[in-house]
């Protein structure tokens, strides 16, 4: 087994044919992208259609320095385009009409379908016409709560076709969460499905939407139209039968089935030309104060960056088959299931199910079935699959693979090596892509034919991105060292604002270090200049690649009538990366017992999502606090880890609390 300190050069067979085939070529292009961004991105912009031309004087403007005025970023301001036109009509015009845009692979292996570019364009137009008939206009938000089915892709593209802003919420979030997001973005139209199977689990999506709509209505907010894909009735359940779709309750006048309205609509729809800087979509991400942030992306820059990163990071070639396993509800699904691949006229796979159904080799079976060339997944999935051993991988022919991607959290060298050796046969390049909902696309990543790989290093910045490390005082760390990962300049797809809250955008990302976009992650640079992302530096947790804030979970726990105070920290977990370790203080009505723990877990599940369920709940009659009353999470992290080396405790108001928490640490922790 190779050591984790080794460097793995790209395999000659990969490098030879890659778009970027040497590190020197990367460096040269990178230099140009930083020194002449207008020239670099201008050439790329020419590959797309602009209804009104790009004004060279308005190519790119920004201010990242809060002391000099409001923060803003603009690319190609004033040029008009339409992203659905670019990724559909243009591809059809270029002769890709009969090319498969998506293979759909259902949860059950007997369910699968495909959609060509021509057919996708038609379906998008039909859906766009229906959205228009429901009153959706340019700039309006449309709420989407969908499983991994092709109608989800169609809905997003239909929104962009008419200039509407899609606001998709991951279909694993609870009704409470969804309701909050619907009201925050002000959507009046909702698109969903009756449900879906994930492995052997039935997700009753319409039921959750109904609950969310009731919660909205209680606050005087009404969804006017809800379009429902009847999905369950057309696919195989794990029992091998079809589910009775009539079980889904429909409200007269508001709810309508997709199949009753979309097929009747016209298959052509003239695109709405929008400004490059018009909002294209929004997507909520966790914020460290608890309330989710509606990250807003705009049209022109997002298109350029999604297209360019997809092409180079996955080294995509015209006949390749690409597969990203991310759910469409996350930014990875937006940029690298929908827009990036389509902008390159790619053929990709949308997979509905889990890695474990019907057997633990499903991922490998799907790669084999479709002869996948690029496979993009998350470290948590790799770690879970490693447990079943490499024999399951060896059962399948994975020889078509060239590029393996990783995203969502740092990948530990052990998982990296397993991925490299057993999935990639020591031939594939692994791209460990670091990015965020906010960045819109990859910002740090190796390039398959160019970058010698180091297991666990996100390596180097992508074109147009300057990565800087700062110390606590805001001084730049040049050369080797560890600090805050920040960016002094925007690239085309950096988010432009937080929906309806530009102040929060400025304070969250631009005030800690004036002049820089602050990622909230720490990173170190090694002697060879490689960047290694070390994880969040703020109060955020990353459970199986799902980002959430400790404050969000704490506020749910303290809603329980028996809880007076709660503090949540991350604890490392062999598969999930991190898990939730919660300290709770009960009030006079509460008794800390099994029942209470069960209720708290249930509460988090209902209010946030199943993936947010705590692994450990510890009774904390007292919490370690500073004299000014701030909870010292640093110490709680040590208790969670069982590490008695807690360092400086001079600011602690009552050191006895810490000893007590160590002594009563649950055995299951
Ligand atoms: C794309 C996505 C963003 C946070 C980010 C960081 C972590 C993502 C990573 C990584 C180390 C990688 N993260 N990719 N950490 N190496 N390759 O995941 O977006 O859901 O917004 O999460 O995820 O902490 O700040 P998002």
PDB file of C-alpha atoms in Angstrom, residues 104 107 145-149 151 171 191-198 201-209 227-236 243-245 247-250 257 352:
ATOM      1  CA  UNK A 104     -32.000   8.184 -15.460  1.00  0.00           C
ATOM      2  CA  UNK A 107     -33.860   3.233  -7.199  1.00  0.00           C
ATOM      3  CA  UNK A 145     -38.911  19.895  -3.490  1.00  0.00           C
ATOM      4  CA  UNK A 146     -38.022  16.947  -5.665  1.00  0.00           C
ATOM      5  CA  UNK A 147     -36.380  13.545  -5.614  1.00  0.00           C
ATOM      6  CA  UNK A 148     -33.688  12.618  -8.131  1.00  0.00           C
ATOM      7  CA  UNK A 149     -35.916  12.352 -11.177  1.00  0.00           C
ATOM      8  CA  UNK A 151     -38.611  16.282 -13.849  1.00  0.00           C
ATOM      9  CA  UNK A 171     -36.063  16.698  -0.185  1.00  0.00           C
ATOM     10  CA  UNK A 191     -43.182  21.812  -7.771  1.00  0.00           C
ATOM     11  CA  UNK A 192     -42.840  18.423  -6.101  1.00  0.00           C
ATOM     12  CA  UNK A 193     -43.514  14.699  -6.528  1.00  0.00           C
ATOM     13  CA  UNK A 194     -45.816  12.383  -4.628  1.00  0.00           C
ATOM     14  CA  UNK A 195     -42.808  10.548  -3.281  1.00  0.00           C
ATOM     15  CA  UNK A 196     -39.819   8.374  -4.017  1.00  0.00           C
ATOM     16  CA  UNK A 197     -38.067   5.270  -2.807  1.00  0.00           C
ATOM     17  CA  UNK A 198     -34.565   5.632  -1.443  1.00  0.00           C
ATOM     18  CA  UNK A 201     -37.378   3.725   2.506  1.00  0.00           C
ATOM     19  CA  UNK A 202     -40.442   5.503   1.190  1.00  0.00           C
ATOM     20  CA  UNK A 203     -40.217   9.296   1.132  1.00  0.00           C
ATOM     21  CA  UNK A 204     -43.708  10.790   1.193  1.00  0.00           C
ATOM     22  CA  UNK A 205     -42.759  14.089  -0.338  1.00  0.00           C
ATOM     23  CA  UNK A 206     -46.221  15.439  -1.050  1.00  0.00           C
ATOM     24  CA  UNK A 207     -47.234  14.725   2.544  1.00  0.00           C
ATOM     25  CA  UNK A 208     -44.259  16.800   3.724  1.00  0.00           C
ATOM     26  CA  UNK A 209     -45.193  19.562   1.266  1.00  0.00           C
ATOM     27  CA  UNK A 227     -47.546  20.823  -9.379  1.00  0.00           C
ATOM     28  CA  UNK A 228     -47.066  17.172  -8.403  1.00  0.00           C
ATOM     29  CA  UNK A 229     -45.178  14.542 -10.387  1.00  0.00           C
ATOM     30  CA  UNK A 230     -46.906  11.220  -9.984  1.00  0.00           C
ATOM     31  CA  UNK A 231     -43.761   9.178  -9.590  1.00  0.00           C
ATOM     32  CA  UNK A 232     -44.509   6.360  -7.159  1.00  0.00           C
ATOM     33  CA  UNK A 233     -47.073   4.737  -9.404  1.00  0.00           C
ATOM     34  CA  UNK A 234     -44.642   4.384 -12.314  1.00  0.00           C
ATOM     35  CA  UNK A 235     -41.686   2.787 -10.511  1.00  0.00           C
ATOM     36  CA  UNK A 236     -41.053  -0.493  -8.778  1.00  0.00           C
ATOM     37  CA  UNK A 243     -47.352   1.732  -5.209  1.00  0.00           C
ATOM     38  CA  UNK A 244     -50.908   2.981  -5.196  1.00  0.00           C
ATOM     39  CA  UNK A 245     -50.470   6.560  -6.326  1.00  0.00           C
ATOM     40  CA  UNK A 247     -53.062   7.721  -1.892  1.00  0.00           C
ATOM     41  CA  UNK A 248     -51.614  11.195  -2.430  1.00  0.00           C
ATOM     42  CA  UNK A 249     -54.145  13.783  -1.283  1.00  0.00           C
ATOM     43  CA  UNK A 250     -54.652  16.629  -3.747  1.00  0.00           C
ATOM     44  CA  UNK A 257     -50.597  16.518 -11.430  1.00  0.00           C
ATOM     45  CA  UNK A 352     -32.385   8.152  -7.691  1.00  0.00           C
TER      46      UNK A 352
END
